[in-house]
Short mmCIF file of C-alpha atoms in Angstrom, two decimals:
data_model
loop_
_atom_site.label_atom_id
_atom_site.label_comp_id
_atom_site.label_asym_id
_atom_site.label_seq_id
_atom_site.Cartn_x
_atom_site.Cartn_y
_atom_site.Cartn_z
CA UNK A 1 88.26 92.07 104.46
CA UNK A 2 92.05 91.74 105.77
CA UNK A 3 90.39 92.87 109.31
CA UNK A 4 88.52 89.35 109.91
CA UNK A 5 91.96 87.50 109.12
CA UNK A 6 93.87 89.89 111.59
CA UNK A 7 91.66 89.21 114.40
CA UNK A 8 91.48 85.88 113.40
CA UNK A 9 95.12 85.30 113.76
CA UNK A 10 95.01 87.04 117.06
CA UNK A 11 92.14 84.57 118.58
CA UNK A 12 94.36 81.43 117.07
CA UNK A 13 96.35 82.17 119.89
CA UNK A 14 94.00 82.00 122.95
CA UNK A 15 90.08 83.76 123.73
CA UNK A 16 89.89 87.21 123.62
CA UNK A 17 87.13 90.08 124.07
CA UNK A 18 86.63 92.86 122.25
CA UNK A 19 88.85 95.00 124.38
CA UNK A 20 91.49 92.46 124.40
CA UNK A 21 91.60 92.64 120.69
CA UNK A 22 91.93 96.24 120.50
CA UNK A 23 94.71 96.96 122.99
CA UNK A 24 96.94 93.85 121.28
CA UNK A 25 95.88 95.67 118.24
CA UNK A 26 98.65 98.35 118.98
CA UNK A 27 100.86 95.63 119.81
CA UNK A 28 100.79 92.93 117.58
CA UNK A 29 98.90 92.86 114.15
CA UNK A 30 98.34 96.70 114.27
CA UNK A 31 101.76 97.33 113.28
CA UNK A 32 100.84 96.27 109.60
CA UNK A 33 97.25 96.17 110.00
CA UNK A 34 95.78 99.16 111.69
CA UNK A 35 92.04 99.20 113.26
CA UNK A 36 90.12 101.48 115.99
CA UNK A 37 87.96 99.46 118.57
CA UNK A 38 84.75 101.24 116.32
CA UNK A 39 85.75 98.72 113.71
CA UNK A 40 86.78 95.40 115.14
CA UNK A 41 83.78 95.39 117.47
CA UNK A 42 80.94 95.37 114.17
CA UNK A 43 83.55 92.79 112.61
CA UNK A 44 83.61 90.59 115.79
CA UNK A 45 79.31 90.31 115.71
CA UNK A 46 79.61 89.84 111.99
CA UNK A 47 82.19 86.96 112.26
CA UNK A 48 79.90 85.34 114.94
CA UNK A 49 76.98 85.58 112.51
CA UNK A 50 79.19 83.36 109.96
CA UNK A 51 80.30 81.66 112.49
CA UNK A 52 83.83 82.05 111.98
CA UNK A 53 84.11 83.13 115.81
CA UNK A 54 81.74 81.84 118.75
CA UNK A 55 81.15 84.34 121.74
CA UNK A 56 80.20 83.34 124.98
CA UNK A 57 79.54 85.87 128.03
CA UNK A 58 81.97 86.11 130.78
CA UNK A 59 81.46 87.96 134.42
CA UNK A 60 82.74 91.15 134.64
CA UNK A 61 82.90 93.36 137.48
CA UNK A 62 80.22 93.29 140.58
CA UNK A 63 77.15 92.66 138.31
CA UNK A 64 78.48 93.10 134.26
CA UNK A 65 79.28 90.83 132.06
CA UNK A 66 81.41 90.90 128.48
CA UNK A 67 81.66 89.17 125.60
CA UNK A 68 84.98 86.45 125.12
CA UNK A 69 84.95 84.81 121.36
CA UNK A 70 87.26 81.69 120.02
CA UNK A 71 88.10 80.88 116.71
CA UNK A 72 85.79 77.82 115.25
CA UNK A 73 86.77 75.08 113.10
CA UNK A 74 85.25 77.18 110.29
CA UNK A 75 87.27 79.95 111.34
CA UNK A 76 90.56 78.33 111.41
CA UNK A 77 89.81 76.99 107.84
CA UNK A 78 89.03 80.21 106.25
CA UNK A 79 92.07 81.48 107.76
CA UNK A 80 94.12 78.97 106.51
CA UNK A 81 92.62 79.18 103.03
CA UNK A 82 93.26 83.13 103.17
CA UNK A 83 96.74 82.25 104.14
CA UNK A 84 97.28 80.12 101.48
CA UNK A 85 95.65 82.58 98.49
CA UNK A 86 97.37 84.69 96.11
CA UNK A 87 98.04 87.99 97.66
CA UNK A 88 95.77 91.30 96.46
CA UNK A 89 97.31 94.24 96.35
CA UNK A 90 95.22 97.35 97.56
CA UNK A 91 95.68 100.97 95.61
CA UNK A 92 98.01 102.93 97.41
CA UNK A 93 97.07 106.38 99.01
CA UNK A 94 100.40 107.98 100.13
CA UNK A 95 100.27 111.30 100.71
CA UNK A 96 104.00 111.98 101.23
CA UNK A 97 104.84 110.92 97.51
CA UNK A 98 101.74 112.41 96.20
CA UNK A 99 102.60 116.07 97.87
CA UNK A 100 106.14 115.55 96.66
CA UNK A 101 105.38 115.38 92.80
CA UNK A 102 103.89 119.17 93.57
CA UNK A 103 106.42 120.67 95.53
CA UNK A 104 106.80 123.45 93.81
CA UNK A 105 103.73 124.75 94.90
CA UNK A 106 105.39 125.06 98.26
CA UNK A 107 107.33 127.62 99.84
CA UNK A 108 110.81 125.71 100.40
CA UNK A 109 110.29 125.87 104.22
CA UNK A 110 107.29 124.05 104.22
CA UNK A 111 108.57 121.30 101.65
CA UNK A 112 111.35 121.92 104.10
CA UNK A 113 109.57 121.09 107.37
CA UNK A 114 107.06 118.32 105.53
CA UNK A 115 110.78 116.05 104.60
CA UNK A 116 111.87 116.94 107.93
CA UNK A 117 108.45 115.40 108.94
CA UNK A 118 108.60 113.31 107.33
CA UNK A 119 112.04 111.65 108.56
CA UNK A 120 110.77 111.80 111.96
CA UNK A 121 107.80 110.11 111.60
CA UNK A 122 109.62 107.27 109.81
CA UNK A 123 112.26 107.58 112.53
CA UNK A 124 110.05 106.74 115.26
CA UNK A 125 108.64 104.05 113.13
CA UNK A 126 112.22 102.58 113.14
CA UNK A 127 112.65 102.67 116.40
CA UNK A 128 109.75 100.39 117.24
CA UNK A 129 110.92 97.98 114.62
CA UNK A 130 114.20 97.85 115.89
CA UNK A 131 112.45 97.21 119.63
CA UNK A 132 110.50 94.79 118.60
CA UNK A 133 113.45 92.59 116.71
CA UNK A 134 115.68 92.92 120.06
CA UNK A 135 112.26 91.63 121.79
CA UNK A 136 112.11 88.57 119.77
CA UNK A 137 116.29 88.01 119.54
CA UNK A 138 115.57 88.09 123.56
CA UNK A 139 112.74 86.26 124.22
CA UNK A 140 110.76 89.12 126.03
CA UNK A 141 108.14 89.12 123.37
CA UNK A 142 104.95 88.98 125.25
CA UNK A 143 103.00 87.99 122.40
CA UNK A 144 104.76 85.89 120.53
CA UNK A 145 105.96 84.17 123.86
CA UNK A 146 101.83 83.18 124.07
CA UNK A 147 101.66 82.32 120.39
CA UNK A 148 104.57 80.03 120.97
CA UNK A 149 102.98 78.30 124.00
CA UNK A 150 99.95 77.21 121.55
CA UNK A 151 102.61 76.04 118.93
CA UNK A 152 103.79 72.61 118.76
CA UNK A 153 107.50 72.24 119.74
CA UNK A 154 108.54 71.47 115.68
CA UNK A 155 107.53 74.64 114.25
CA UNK A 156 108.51 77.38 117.19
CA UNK A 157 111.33 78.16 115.20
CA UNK A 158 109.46 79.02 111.78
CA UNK A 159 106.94 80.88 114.05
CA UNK A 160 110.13 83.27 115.46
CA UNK A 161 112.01 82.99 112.05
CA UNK A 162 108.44 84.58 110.08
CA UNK A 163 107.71 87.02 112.38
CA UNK A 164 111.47 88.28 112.39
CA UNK A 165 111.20 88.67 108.76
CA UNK A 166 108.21 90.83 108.95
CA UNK A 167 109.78 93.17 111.28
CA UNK A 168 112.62 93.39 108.90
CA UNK A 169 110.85 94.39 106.10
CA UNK A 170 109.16 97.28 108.53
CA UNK A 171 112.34 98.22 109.13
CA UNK A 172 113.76 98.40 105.42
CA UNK A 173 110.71 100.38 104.33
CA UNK A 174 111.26 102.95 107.63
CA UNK A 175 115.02 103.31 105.86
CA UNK A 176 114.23 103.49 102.88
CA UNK A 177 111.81 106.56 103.34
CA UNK A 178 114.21 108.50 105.74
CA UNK A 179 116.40 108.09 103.21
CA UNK A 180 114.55 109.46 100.66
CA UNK A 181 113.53 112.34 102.41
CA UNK A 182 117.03 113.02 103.17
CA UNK A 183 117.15 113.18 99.29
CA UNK A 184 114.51 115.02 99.47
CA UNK A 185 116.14 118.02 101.59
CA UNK A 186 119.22 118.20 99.25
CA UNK A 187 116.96 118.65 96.15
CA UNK A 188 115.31 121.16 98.18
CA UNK A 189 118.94 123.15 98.50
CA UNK A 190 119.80 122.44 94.88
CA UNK A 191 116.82 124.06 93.44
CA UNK A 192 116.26 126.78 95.60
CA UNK A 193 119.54 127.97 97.19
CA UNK A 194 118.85 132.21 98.06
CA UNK A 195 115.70 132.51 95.50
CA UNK A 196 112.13 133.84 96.83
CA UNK A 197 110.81 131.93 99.45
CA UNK A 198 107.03 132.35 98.33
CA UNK A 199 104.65 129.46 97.18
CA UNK A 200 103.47 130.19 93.19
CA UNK A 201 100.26 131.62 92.88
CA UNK A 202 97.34 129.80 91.39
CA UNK A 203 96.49 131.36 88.26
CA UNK A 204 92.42 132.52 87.81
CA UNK A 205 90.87 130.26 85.02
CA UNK A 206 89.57 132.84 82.36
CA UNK A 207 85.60 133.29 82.16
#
């Protein structure tokens, strides 16, 4: 359901179409809240149906034509309410942490090269936090410069000062798992050092 709420907050900024959506997708909300065009496009025409969203159709091309939607009054109060709910927490599915508690059923290069991965992917991740943070210390935040324009004068700073935050909690959570797959690596050494570099075998359950 957290889908509806992320395009909602996107469309409290100005009208988008569906396309719009997805590309500021990767920018914006998609950082925390990931979602290919296959799903926000259903969600859109559902929204409309509640009428949390209205749609009208825009000219497009020569000839074509596309659809642009706006938040409604009804949409800006059930984001609001959703705002202002407890938070749920989902069940997690990590498959780093989950392939960790049976490393021993890897060879110690591939636990090896799945840390090393590992750090790399969460390296990378880091890096586009850190972007992102100099982008809104600068003011060259496309995104947030538009959200800002729709936000009165009063509350520009909380705007900045919430959406810093988030970034820095990205960023501690990118840290904190390069850092524990650096951990990872020297466990790796400790337990292993010069023994057989073969995964164990699964034993055949008896008939």
């Amino acid at each position: 359901m957290s889908l509806r709420y992320a395009i909602l907050a996107l469309l409290n900024v100005e009208p988008m179409t569906g396309y719009d959506l997805y590309k500021l997708f990767g920018e914006s909300v998609g950082h925390v809240w990931y979602a290919p065009d296959s799903q926000i496009y259903p969600e859109l025409r559902k929204m409309e149906k509640e009428c949390l969203v209205e749609g009208e159709d825009i000219a497009w091309g020569r000839n074509g034509t596309k659809r642009r939607y706006h938040v409604t009054g009804a949409g800006a109060e059930a984001f609001t309410c959703w705002m202002n709910e407890p938070m749920g927490f989902s069940r997690v599915r990590d498959p780093a942490h989950l392939r960790a508690a049976y490393l021993e059923w890897a060879t110690p290069e591939a636990a090896r090269s799945q840390m090393q991965d590992h750090i790399s992917h969460n390296t990378a991740l880091l890096r586009q936090w850190e972007a992102k943070i100099r982008e809104i210390d600068t003011g060259t935040s496309a995104m947030l410069n538009r959200r800002l324009e729709v936000t009165p004068a009063g509350d520009r700073h909380r705007t900045v000062a919430f959406k810093r935050f988030a970034y820095e909690g990205l960023i501690a959570r990118a840290e904190a798992e390069i850092a524990w797959a650096n951990r990872g690596l020297r466990l790796i050494e400790e337990l292993y050092g010069s023994e057989p570099t073969t995964a164990p075998e699964l034993s055949t359950p008896r008939r």
